[in-house]
PDB file of C-alpha atoms in Angstrom:
ATOM      1  CA  MET A 205      19.087   6.638  -1.485  1.00 80.00           C
ATOM      2  CA  ALA A 206      16.754   9.508  -2.618  1.00 91.00           C
ATOM      3  CA  ILE A 207      14.329   8.752  -5.422  1.00 97.00           C
ATOM      4  CA  LYS A 208      12.255  11.059  -7.959  1.00 97.00           C
ATOM      5  CA  VAL A 209       8.719   9.550  -9.090  1.00 97.00           C
ATOM      6  CA  VAL A 210       7.620  11.195 -12.117  1.00 98.00           C
ATOM      7  CA  VAL A 211       4.306  10.896 -13.192  1.00 97.00           C
ATOM      8  CA  GLN A 212       2.348  11.500 -16.492  1.00 98.00           C
ATOM      9  CA  PHE A 213      -1.246  11.797 -16.097  1.00 98.00           C
ATOM     10  CA  LYS A 214      -3.516  13.137 -19.374  1.00 98.00           C
ATOM     11  CA  ALA A 215      -7.380  14.300 -17.437  1.00 98.00           C
ATOM     12  CA  LEU A 216     -10.869  13.809 -19.035  1.00 98.00           C
ATOM     13  CA  LYS A 217     -11.832  17.113 -20.586  1.00 97.00           C
ATOM     14  CA  ASP A 218     -14.802  17.714 -18.854  1.00 97.00           C
ATOM     15  CA  ARG A 219     -12.896  16.452 -15.688  1.00 97.00           C
ATOM     16  CA  GLN A 220      -9.736  18.893 -16.108  1.00 96.00           C
ATOM     17  CA  GLU A 221     -10.960  21.186 -13.888  1.00 96.00           C
ATOM     18  CA  ALA A 222     -11.828  18.411 -11.164  1.00 97.00           C
ATOM     19  CA  PHE A 223      -8.480  16.560 -11.614  1.00 97.00           C
ATOM     20  CA  GLU A 224      -6.777  19.939 -11.574  1.00 96.00           C
ATOM     21  CA  ALA A 225      -8.502  21.027  -8.190  1.00 96.00           C
ATOM     22  CA  ILE A 226      -6.788  17.359  -7.044  1.00 96.00           C
ATOM     23  CA  MET A 227      -3.183  18.213  -7.890  1.00 96.00           C
ATOM     24  CA  TYR A 228      -3.610  21.338  -5.941  1.00 95.00           C
ATOM     25  CA  SER A 229      -4.262  19.100  -2.699  1.00 95.00           C
ATOM     26  CA  VAL A 230      -1.660  16.737  -3.905  1.00 94.00           C
ATOM     27  CA  SER A 231       1.030  19.797  -4.040  1.00 94.00           C
ATOM     28  CA  ALA A 232      -0.032  20.830  -0.282  1.00 95.00           C
ATOM     29  CA  ASP A 233      -0.960  17.336   1.483  1.00 94.00           C
ATOM     30  CA  LEU A 234       1.558  15.242   0.060  1.00 94.00           C
ATOM     31  CA  PRO A 235       4.864  17.159   1.414  1.00 94.00           C
ATOM     32  CA  GLY A 236       3.565  15.575   5.045  1.00 94.00           C
ATOM     33  CA  VAL A 237       3.386  12.549   4.396  1.00 95.00           C
ATOM     34  CA  SER A 238       6.059  10.565   6.324  1.00 95.00           C
ATOM     35  CA  GLY A 239       9.156  10.199   3.537  1.00 96.00           C
ATOM     36  CA  CYS A 240       8.003  12.669   1.321  1.00 97.00           C
ATOM     37  CA  GLN A 241      10.581  15.356   0.291  1.00 96.00           C
ATOM     38  CA  GLY A 242       8.368  17.653  -1.859  1.00 95.00           C
ATOM     39  CA  VAL A 243       6.607  17.845  -4.970  1.00 97.00           C
ATOM     40  CA  GLU A 244       6.397  19.699  -8.161  1.00 97.00           C
ATOM     41  CA  ILE A 245       2.969  19.836 -10.135  1.00 96.00           C
ATOM     42  CA  LEU A 246       3.415  20.445 -13.536  1.00 97.00           C
ATOM     43  CA  LYS A 247       0.740  21.785 -16.241  1.00 97.00           C
ATOM     44  CA  ASP A 248       1.153  21.223 -20.165  1.00 97.00           C
ATOM     45  CA  LEU A 249       1.259  24.907 -22.070  1.00 97.00           C
ATOM     46  CA  ASP A 250      -0.477  23.051 -24.821  1.00 98.00           C
ATOM     47  CA  ASP A 251      -2.704  20.437 -23.519  1.00 97.00           C
ATOM     48  CA  ALA A 252      -4.634  22.192 -20.324  1.00 95.00           C
ATOM     49  CA  CYS A 253      -5.937  18.139 -19.456  1.00 97.00           C
ATOM     50  CA  ARG A 254      -1.978  17.126 -18.968  1.00 98.00           C
ATOM     51  CA  PHE A 255      -0.444  17.444 -15.815  1.00 98.00           C
ATOM     52  CA  THR A 256       3.419  15.832 -14.764  1.00 98.00           C
ATOM     53  CA  LEU A 257       4.002  15.356 -11.342  1.00 97.00           C
ATOM     54  CA  VAL A 258       7.682  15.065  -9.678  1.00 97.00           C
ATOM     55  CA  GLU A 259       7.858  13.496  -6.292  1.00 97.00           C
ATOM     56  CA  SER A 260      10.867  13.339  -3.987  1.00 97.00           C
ATOM     57  CA  TRP A 261      10.697  10.175  -1.913  1.00 98.00           C
ATOM     58  CA  GLU A 262      13.683   9.107   0.620  1.00 97.00           C
ATOM     59  CA  ASN A 263      13.067   5.822  -1.478  1.00 96.00           C
ATOM     60  CA  LYS A 264      10.963   3.470  -3.488  1.00 96.00           C
ATOM     61  CA  ALA A 265      10.154   1.086  -0.972  1.00 95.00           C
ATOM     62  CA  ILE A 266       8.451   4.289   1.297  1.00 96.00           C
ATOM     63  CA  HIS A 267       6.846   5.722  -2.059  1.00 97.00           C
ATOM     64  CA  LYS A 268       5.166   2.159  -2.903  1.00 96.00           C
ATOM     65  CA  ALA A 269       4.250   1.996   0.566  1.00 96.00           C
ATOM     66  CA  HIS A 270       2.355   5.171   0.083  1.00 96.00           C
ATOM     67  CA  ILE A 271       1.070   4.249  -3.148  1.00 96.00           C
ATOM     68  CA  ASP A 272      -0.755   0.895  -1.351  1.00 96.00           C
ATOM     69  CA  GLY A 273      -2.742   2.949   0.772  1.00 95.00           C
ATOM     70  CA  LEU A 274      -3.972   4.786  -1.845  1.00 95.00           C
ATOM     71  CA  ILE A 275      -5.110   1.775  -3.510  1.00 96.00           C
ATOM     72  CA  ALA A 276      -6.647   0.164   0.103  1.00 97.00           C
ATOM     73  CA  ASP A 277      -8.540   3.355   0.884  1.00 96.00           C
ATOM     74  CA  GLY A 278      -9.803   4.091  -2.308  1.00 95.00           C
ATOM     75  CA  THR A 279      -8.075   7.370  -2.836  1.00 94.00           C
ATOM     76  CA  TRP A 280      -6.585   5.779  -6.197  1.00 95.00           C
ATOM     77  CA  ALA A 281     -10.025   5.054  -7.557  1.00 95.00           C
ATOM     78  CA  MET A 282     -10.955   8.465  -7.266  1.00 95.00           C
ATOM     79  CA  ILE A 283      -8.506   9.657  -8.624  1.00 95.00           C
ATOM     80  CA  SER A 284      -8.175   7.370 -12.040  1.00 95.00           C
ATOM     81  CA  GLY A 285     -12.161   8.191 -12.541  1.00 96.00           C
ATOM     82  CA  HIS A 286     -10.743  11.531 -13.746  1.00 97.00           C
ATOM     83  CA  LEU A 287      -8.582  10.176 -16.132  1.00 98.00           C
ATOM     84  CA  ALA A 288      -8.592   9.546 -20.016  1.00 97.00           C
ATOM     85  CA  GLU A 289      -5.616   7.011 -19.863  1.00 97.00           C
ATOM     86  CA  ASP A 290      -3.478   5.078 -17.822  1.00 96.00           C
ATOM     87  CA  PRO A 291      -0.968   7.304 -15.920  1.00 96.00           C
ATOM     88  CA  VAL A 292       2.310   6.869 -17.180  1.00 97.00           C
ATOM     89  CA  SER A 293       5.456   6.486 -13.941  1.00 96.00           C
ATOM     90  CA  GLY A 294       8.609   5.694 -13.399  1.00 97.00           C
ATOM     91  CA  TYR A 295      11.258   5.701 -10.492  1.00 97.00           C
ATOM     92  CA  PHE A 296      14.320   8.488 -11.529  1.00 97.00           C
ATOM     93  CA  GLN A 297      17.367   8.855  -9.438  1.00 94.00           C
ATOM     94  CA  THR A 298      20.009  12.141  -9.665  1.00 88.00           C
ATOM     95  CA  LEU A 299      23.136  11.780 -11.562  1.00 88.00           C
TER      96      LEU A 299
END
């Protein structure tokens, strides 16, 4: 069953522009990852440091494997270095 992953990020104020560039890369590259069916990146209108990522995946296991790969290769450490707080995320399904 296809799932949605929703992740909310709060970038450090002095790294907001760099984090936004990372989000542009994610929107370009993630749809090419096996099992990813699409991605949408939202920027908060009232807080330029707040972003929401909405991803569509074939299933939860494929997404978890993707995240494990980002952790293993150091990509997640690079991304998290731009954040003011831990991201909040969850798995969802369409009703």
